[in-house]
CSV table of C-alpha atoms in Angstrom, one decimal:
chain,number,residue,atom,x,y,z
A,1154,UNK,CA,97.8,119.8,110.8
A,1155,UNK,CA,94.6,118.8,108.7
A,1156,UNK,CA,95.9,115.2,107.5
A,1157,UNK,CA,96.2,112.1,109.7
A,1158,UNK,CA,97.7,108.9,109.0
A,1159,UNK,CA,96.7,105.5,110.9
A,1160,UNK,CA,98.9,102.6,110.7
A,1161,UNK,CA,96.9,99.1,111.3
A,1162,UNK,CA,99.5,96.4,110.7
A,1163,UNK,CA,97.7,93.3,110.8
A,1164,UNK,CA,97.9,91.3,107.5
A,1165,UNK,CA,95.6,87.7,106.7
A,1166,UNK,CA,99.1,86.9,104.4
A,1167,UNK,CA,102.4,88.1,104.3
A,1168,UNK,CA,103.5,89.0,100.8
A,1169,UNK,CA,106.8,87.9,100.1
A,1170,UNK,CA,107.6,91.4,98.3
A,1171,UNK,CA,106.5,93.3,101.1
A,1172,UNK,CA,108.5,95.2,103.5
A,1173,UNK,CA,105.9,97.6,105.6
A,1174,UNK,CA,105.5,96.3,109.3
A,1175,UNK,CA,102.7,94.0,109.0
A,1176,UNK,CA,102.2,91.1,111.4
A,1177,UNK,CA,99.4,88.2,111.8
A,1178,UNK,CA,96.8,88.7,114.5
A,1179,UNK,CA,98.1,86.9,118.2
A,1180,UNK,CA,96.3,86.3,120.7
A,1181,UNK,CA,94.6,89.8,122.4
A,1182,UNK,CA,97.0,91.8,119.8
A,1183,UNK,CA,94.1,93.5,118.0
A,1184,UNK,CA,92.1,94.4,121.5
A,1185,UNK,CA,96.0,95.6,122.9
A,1186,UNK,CA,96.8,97.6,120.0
A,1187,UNK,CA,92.9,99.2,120.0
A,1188,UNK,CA,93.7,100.6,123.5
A,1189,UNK,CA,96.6,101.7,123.0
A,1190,UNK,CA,95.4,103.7,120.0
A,1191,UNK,CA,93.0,105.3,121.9
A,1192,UNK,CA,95.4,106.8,123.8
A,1193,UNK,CA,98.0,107.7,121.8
A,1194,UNK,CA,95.1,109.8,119.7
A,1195,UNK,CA,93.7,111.4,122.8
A,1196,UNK,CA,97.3,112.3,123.4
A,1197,UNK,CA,97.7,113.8,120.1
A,1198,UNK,CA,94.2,115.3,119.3
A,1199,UNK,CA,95.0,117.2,122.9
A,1200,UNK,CA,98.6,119.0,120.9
A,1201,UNK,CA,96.6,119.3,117.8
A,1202,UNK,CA,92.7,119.3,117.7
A,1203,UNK,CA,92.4,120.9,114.0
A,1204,UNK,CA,89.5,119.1,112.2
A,1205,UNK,CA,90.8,116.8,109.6
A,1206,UNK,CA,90.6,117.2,105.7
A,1207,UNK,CA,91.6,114.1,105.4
A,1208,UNK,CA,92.3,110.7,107.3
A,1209,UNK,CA,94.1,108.0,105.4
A,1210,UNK,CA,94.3,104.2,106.8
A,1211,UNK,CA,97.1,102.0,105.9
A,1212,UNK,CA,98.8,98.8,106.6
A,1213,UNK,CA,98.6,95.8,106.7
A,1214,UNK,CA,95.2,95.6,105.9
A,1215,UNK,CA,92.6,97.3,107.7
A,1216,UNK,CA,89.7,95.7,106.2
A,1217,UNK,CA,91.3,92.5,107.8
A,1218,UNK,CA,89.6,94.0,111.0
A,1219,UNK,CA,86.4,92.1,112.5
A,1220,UNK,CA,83.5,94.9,112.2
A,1221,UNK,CA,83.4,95.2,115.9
A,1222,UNK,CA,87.2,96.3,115.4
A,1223,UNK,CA,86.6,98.8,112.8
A,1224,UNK,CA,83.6,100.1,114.6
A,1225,UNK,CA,86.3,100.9,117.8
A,1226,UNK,CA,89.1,101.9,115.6
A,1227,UNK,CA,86.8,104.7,114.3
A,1228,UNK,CA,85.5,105.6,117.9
A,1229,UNK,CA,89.1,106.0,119.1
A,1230,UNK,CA,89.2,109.1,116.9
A,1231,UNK,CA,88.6,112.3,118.4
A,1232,UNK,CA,88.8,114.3,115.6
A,1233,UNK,CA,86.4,116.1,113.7
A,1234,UNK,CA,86.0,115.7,110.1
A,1235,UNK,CA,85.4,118.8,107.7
A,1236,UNK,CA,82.8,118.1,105.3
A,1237,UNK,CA,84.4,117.0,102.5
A,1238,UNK,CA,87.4,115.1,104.1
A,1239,UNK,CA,88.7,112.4,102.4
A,1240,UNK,CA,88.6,109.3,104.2
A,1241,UNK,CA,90.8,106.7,102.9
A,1242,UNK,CA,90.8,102.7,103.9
A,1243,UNK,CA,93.4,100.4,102.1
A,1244,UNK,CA,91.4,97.0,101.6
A,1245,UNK,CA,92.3,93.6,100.0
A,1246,UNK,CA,90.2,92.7,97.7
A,1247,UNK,CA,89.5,88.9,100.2
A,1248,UNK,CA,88.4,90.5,102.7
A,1249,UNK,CA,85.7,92.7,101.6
A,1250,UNK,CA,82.2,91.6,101.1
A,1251,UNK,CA,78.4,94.1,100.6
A,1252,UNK,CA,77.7,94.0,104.3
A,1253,UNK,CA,81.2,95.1,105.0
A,1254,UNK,CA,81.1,97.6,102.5
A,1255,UNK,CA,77.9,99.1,104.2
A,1256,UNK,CA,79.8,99.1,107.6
A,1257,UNK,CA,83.2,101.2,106.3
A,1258,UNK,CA,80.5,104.1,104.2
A,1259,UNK,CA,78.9,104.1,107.5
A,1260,UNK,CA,82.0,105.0,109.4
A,1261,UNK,CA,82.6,107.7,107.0
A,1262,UNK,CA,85.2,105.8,104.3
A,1263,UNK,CA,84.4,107.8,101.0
A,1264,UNK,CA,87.8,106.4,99.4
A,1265,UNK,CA,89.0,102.8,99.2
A,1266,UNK,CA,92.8,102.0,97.6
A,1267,UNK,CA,92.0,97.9,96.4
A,1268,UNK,CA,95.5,96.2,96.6
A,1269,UNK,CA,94.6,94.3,93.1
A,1270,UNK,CA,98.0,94.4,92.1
A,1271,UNK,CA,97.2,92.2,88.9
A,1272,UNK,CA,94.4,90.4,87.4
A,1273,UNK,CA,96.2,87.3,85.9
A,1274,UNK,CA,96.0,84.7,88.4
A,1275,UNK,CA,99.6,83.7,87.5
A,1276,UNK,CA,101.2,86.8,88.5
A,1277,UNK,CA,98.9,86.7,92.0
A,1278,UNK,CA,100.0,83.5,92.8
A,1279,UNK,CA,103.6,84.4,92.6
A,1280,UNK,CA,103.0,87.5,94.9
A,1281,UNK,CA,101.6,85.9,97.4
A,1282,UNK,CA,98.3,87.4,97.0
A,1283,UNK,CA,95.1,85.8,98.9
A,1284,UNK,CA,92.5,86.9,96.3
A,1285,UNK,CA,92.1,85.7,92.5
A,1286,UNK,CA,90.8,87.5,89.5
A,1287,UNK,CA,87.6,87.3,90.4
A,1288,UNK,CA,87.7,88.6,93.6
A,1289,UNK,CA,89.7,91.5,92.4
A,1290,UNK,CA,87.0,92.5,89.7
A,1291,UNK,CA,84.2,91.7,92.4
A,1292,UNK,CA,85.6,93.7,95.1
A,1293,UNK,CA,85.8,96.9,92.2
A,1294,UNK,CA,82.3,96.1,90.9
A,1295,UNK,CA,81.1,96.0,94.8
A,1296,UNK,CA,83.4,99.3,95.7
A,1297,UNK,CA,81.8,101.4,92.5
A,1298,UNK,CA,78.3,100.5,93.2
A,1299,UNK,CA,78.5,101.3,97.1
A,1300,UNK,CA,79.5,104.6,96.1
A,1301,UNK,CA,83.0,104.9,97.1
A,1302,UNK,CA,86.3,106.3,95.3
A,1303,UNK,CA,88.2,104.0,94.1
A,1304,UNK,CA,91.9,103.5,93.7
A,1305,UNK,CA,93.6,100.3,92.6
A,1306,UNK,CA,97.4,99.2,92.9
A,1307,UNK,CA,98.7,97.8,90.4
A,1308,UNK,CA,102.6,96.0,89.9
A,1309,UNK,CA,104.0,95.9,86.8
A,1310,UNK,CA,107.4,94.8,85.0
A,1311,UNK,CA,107.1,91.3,86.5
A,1312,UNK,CA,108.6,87.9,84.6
A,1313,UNK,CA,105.2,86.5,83.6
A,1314,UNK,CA,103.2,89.5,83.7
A,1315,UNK,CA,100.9,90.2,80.3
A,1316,UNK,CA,101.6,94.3,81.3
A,1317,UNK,CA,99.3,95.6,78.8
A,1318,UNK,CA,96.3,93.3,79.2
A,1319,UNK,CA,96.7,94.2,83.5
A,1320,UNK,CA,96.6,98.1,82.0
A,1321,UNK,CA,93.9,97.6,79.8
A,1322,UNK,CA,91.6,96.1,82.4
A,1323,UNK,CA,92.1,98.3,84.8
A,1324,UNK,CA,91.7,101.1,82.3
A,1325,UNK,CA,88.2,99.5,81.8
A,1326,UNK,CA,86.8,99.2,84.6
A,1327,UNK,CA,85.2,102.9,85.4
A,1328,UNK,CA,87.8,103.7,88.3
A,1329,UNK,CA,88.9,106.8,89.4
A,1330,UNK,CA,92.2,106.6,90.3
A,1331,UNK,CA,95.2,103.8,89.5
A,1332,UNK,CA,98.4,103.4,91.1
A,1333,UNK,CA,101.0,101.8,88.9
A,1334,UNK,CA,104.2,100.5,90.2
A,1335,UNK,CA,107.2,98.1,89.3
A,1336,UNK,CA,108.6,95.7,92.2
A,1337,UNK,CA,110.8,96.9,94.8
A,1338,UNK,CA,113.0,93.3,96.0
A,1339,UNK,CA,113.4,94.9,98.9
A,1340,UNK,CA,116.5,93.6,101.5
A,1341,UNK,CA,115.1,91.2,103.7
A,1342,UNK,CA,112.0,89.8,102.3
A,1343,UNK,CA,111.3,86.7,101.0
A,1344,UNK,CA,111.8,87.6,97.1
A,1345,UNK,CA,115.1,89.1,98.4
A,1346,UNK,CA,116.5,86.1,100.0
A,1347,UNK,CA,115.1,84.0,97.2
A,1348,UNK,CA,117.9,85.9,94.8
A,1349,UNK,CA,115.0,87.4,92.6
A,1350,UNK,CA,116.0,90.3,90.8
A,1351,UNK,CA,114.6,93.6,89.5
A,1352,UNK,CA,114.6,94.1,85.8
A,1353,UNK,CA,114.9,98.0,84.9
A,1354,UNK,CA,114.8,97.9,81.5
A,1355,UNK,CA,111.7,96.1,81.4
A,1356,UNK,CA,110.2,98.1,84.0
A,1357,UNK,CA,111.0,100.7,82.3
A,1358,UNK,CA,109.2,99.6,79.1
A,1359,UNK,CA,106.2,98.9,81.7
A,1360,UNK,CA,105.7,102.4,83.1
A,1361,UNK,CA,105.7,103.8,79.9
A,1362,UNK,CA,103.0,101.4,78.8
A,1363,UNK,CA,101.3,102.4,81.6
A,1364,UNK,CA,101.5,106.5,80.7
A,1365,UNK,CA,100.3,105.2,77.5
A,1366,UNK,CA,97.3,103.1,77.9
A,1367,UNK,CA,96.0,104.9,81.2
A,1368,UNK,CA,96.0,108.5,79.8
A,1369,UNK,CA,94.7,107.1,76.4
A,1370,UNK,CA,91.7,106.0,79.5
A,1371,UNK,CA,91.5,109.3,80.7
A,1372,UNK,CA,94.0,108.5,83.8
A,1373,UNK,CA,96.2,111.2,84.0
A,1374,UNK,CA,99.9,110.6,85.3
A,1375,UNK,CA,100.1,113.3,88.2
A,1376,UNK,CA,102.5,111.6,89.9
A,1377,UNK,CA,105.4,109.6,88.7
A,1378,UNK,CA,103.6,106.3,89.4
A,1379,UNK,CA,100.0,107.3,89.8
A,1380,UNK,CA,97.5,108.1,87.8
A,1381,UNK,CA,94.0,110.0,88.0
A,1382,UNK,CA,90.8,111.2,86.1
A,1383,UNK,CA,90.7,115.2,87.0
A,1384,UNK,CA,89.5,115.6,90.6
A,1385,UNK,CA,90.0,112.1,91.4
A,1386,UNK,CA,93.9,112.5,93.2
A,1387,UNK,CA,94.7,111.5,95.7
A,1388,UNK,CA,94.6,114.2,98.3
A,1389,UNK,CA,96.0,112.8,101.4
A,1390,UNK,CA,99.2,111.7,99.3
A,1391,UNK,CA,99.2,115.0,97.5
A,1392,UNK,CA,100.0,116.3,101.7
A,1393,UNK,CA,103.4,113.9,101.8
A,1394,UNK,CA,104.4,114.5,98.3
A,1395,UNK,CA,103.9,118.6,98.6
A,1396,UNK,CA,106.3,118.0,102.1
A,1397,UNK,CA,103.4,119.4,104.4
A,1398,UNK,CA,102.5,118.2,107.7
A,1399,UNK,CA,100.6,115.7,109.0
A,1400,UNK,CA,99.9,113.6,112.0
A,1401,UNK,CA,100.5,109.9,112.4
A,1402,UNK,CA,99.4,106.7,114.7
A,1403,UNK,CA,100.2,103.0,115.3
A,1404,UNK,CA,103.2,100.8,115.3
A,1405,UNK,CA,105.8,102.6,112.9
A,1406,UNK,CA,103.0,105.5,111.3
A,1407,UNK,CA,105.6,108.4,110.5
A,1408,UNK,CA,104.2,111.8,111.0
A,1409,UNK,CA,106.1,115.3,110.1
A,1410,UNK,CA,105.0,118.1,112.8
A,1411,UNK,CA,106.0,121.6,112.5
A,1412,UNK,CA,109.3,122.7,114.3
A,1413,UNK,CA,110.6,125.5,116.2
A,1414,UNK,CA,113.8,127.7,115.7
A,1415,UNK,CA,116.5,126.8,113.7
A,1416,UNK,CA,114.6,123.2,113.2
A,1417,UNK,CA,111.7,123.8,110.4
A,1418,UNK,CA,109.9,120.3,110.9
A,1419,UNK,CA,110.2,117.3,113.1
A,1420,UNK,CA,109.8,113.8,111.6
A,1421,UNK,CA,108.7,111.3,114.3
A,1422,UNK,CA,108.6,107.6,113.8
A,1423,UNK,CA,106.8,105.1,116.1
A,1424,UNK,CA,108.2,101.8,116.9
A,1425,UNK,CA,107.3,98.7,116.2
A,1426,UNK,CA,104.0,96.7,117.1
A,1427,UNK,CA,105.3,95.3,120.4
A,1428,UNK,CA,107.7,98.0,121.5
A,1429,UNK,CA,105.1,100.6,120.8
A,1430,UNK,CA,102.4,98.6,122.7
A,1431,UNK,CA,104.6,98.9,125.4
A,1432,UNK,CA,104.7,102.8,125.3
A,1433,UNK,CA,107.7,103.3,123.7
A,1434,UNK,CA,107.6,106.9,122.3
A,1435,UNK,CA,108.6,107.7,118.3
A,1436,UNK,CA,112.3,108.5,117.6
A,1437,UNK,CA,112.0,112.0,116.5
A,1438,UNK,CA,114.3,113.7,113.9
A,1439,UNK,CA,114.5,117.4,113.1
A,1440,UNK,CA,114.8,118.4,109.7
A,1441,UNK,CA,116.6,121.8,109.0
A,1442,UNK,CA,115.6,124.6,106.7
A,1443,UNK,CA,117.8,123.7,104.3
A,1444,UNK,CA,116.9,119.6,104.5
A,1445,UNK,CA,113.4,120.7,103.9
A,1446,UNK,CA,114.3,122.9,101.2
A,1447,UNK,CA,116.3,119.4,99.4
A,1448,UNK,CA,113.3,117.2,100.1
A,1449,UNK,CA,110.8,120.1,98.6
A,1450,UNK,CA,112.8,119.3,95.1
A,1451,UNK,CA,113.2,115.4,95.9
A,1452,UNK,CA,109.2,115.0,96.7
A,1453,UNK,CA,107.9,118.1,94.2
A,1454,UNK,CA,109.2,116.7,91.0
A,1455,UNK,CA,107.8,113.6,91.4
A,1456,UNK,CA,104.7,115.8,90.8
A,1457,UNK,CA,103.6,116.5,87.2
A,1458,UNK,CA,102.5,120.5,88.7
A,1459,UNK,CA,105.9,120.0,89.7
A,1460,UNK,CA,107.4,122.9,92.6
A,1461,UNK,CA,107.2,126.1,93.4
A,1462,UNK,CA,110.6,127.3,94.8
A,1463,UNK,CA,109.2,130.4,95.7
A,1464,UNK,CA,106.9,128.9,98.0
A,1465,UNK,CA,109.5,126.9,99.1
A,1466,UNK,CA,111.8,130.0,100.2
A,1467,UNK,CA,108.7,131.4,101.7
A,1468,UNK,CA,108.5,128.7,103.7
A,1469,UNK,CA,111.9,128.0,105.2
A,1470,UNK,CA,113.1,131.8,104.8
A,1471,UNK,CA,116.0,130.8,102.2
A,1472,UNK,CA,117.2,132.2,99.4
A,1473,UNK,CA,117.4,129.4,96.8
A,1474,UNK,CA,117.1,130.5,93.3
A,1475,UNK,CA,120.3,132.3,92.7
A,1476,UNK,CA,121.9,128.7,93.3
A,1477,UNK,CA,119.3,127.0,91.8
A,1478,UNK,CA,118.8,128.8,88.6
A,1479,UNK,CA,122.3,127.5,86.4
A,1480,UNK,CA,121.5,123.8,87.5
A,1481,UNK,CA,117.4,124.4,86.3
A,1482,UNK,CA,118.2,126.0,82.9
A,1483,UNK,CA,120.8,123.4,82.3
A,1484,UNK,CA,118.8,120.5,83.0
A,1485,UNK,CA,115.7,122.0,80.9
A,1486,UNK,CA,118.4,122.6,78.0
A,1487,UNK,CA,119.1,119.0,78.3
A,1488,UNK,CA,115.0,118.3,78.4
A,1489,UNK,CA,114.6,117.4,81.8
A,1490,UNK,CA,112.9,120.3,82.9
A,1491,UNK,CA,110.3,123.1,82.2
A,1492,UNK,CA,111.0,126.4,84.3
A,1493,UNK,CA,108.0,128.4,84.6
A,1494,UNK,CA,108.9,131.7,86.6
A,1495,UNK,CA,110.4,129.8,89.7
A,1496,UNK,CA,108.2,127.0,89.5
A,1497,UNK,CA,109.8,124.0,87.9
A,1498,UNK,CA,108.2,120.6,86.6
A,1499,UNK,CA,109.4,117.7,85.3
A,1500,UNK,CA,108.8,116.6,81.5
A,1501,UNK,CA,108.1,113.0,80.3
A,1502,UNK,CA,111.7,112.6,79.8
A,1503,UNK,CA,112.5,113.2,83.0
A,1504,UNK,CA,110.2,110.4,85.0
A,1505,UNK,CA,112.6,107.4,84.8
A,1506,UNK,CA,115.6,109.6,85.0
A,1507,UNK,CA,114.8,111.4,88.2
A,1508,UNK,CA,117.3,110.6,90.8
A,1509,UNK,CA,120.2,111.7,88.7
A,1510,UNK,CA,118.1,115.6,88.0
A,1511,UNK,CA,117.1,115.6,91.9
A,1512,UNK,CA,120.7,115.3,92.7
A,1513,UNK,CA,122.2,118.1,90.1
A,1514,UNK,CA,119.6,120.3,92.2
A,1515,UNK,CA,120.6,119.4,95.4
A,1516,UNK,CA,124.1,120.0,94.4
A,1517,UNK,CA,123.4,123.4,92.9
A,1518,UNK,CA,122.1,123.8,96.7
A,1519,UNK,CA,125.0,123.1,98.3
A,1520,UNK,CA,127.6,124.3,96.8
């Protein structure tokens, strides 16, 4: 257990795209939710004390913490960091400044993920976003010089979006690391109630240009919708994606913990801010051999290094390339697919197309 996932879910806005569980700060929320961190980490550090190779914090927006709150959300830690952990802080680019960029490379932050999400102040103002162009290319040009890694996010596909002039910028600007992705109107949120609708076709068209003009940058597509220069990926994600384990805090944080028996993992899921505040402990799910084995395939081929069903079989004790095999030659017949020994990774073709290939697999599986 070497990874660790923090969930801080207070937001200064709330995007009306966005369906994590973020809140606004209330009164004594932030001081309530510190304590309660503290010991929910003891709790956990005590079951597993392994120093961490990496520590990723998500929301919300952590860097919407006051300094004196990031300063006690890092002391409610207990773990140990190995040397070259990767310490990861989602940030808006509003809410960062140089003095505050000082504080998070003295708590250790080595990698920041900048929730651009566009640099045409059109498309920001229709997502809600609390920052303008400027402030997204400052809080990159501050990020770079102080030293950090830098990821951005960017969304594309959207009705007034210039795609390949938000590509192109990003391309330029000397970052490591970009994650590209089309808009999810997800049930519930605003966008969602306003009868705003996905357009696949055009997001389609969109990811491509991003494959296009990002590796033409030297960003290569590792993942289906992110992109890296060699060394620069991200490693904490590469943890969920490879279906490892790893720990998790805060309202809703998901963590997957090794199981016991007949169960291979166990998933569990915190609650909610004010539920889990009042020490309401994570719904837990326990994920057999063979539903690890399905979410291996599901997770791995998102991957361009794609899986390694042998490893796979190692892991859960299956046998699963005999049933396997028919449905992996077929699809890399039909160009979906390269099988390498009993590793198999998805081609080009195959990234907008992968639902339908995961689910030929996970038939082969069980029938």
């Amino acid at each position: 257990m070497a990874s660790l996932y923090l969930h801080v879910p207070f937001c200064p806005t709330l995007c009306p795209y966005c369906d994590f569980h973020v809140v606004r700060r209330g009164p004594g929320w932030v001081e309530a939710y510190l304590k309660r961190l503290k010991e929910e980490a003891q709790r956990l550090y005590e079951i597993h004390p392994e120093p961490l190779k990496t520590l990723y914090l998500g929301g919300g927006t952590p860097s919407f913490l006051r300094d004196r709150e990031l300063i006690a959300l890092f002391q409610a830690l207990p773990w140990r960091l190995e040397a070259d952990a990767e310490v990861t802080l989602e940030a808006n680019p509003g809410t960062l400044n140089r003095e505050r960029m000082a504080l998070l490379k003295d708590l250790g932050v080595n990698r920041l993920s900048l929730g651009v999400q566009s640099f045409q102040e059109a498309v920001l103002r229709f997502l809600g976003r609390a920052h303008g162009r400027r402030g997204a290319l400052k809080a990159v040009e501050m990020a770079l010089e102080g030293g950090f890694r830098v990821s951005l996010d960017l969304i594309l596909g959207l009705p007034m979006q210039e795609v390949e002039k938000d590509l192109k910028e990003a391309a330029s600007l000397g970052v490591g690391h970009v994650s590209a992705y089309t808009l999810q109107v997800e049930k519930g949120t605003p966008f969602a109630l306003s009868g705003l609708k996905e357009d696949p076709e055009r997001e389609a068209w969109a990811m491509g240009k991003a494959e296009e003009i990002l590796e033409g940058a030297g960003l290569v597509r590792y993942e289906i919708s992110n992109f890296a220069r060699p060394g620069e990926e991200a490693r904490h994600n590469l943890a969920y994606w490879r279906n490892g384990f790893w720990l998790a805090l805060g309202p809703s944080a998901a963590g997957q913990y090794p199981g016991t028996g007949p169960v291979y993992a166990f998933r569990r899921t915190n609650p909610p801010l004010p539920r889990w505040l009042l020490g309401e402990p994570p719904q837990e799910e326990a994920i057999s051999p063979l539903e690890h084995a399905k979410e291996s395939l599901m997770l791995g081929l998102r991957l361009k290094e794609g899986v390694d069903v042998e490893a796979v079989e190692r892991r859960t004790g299956l046998s699963l390339w005999p049933s396997l095999k028919p449905a992996a030659i077929s699809l890399a017949e039909a160009g979906f697919l390269e099988v390498e020994g009993l590793r198999l990774k998805p081609t080009r073709r195959a990234f907008p197309l992968l639902h339908p290939v995961v689910l030929k697999l996970w038939e082969a599986l069980e029938g």
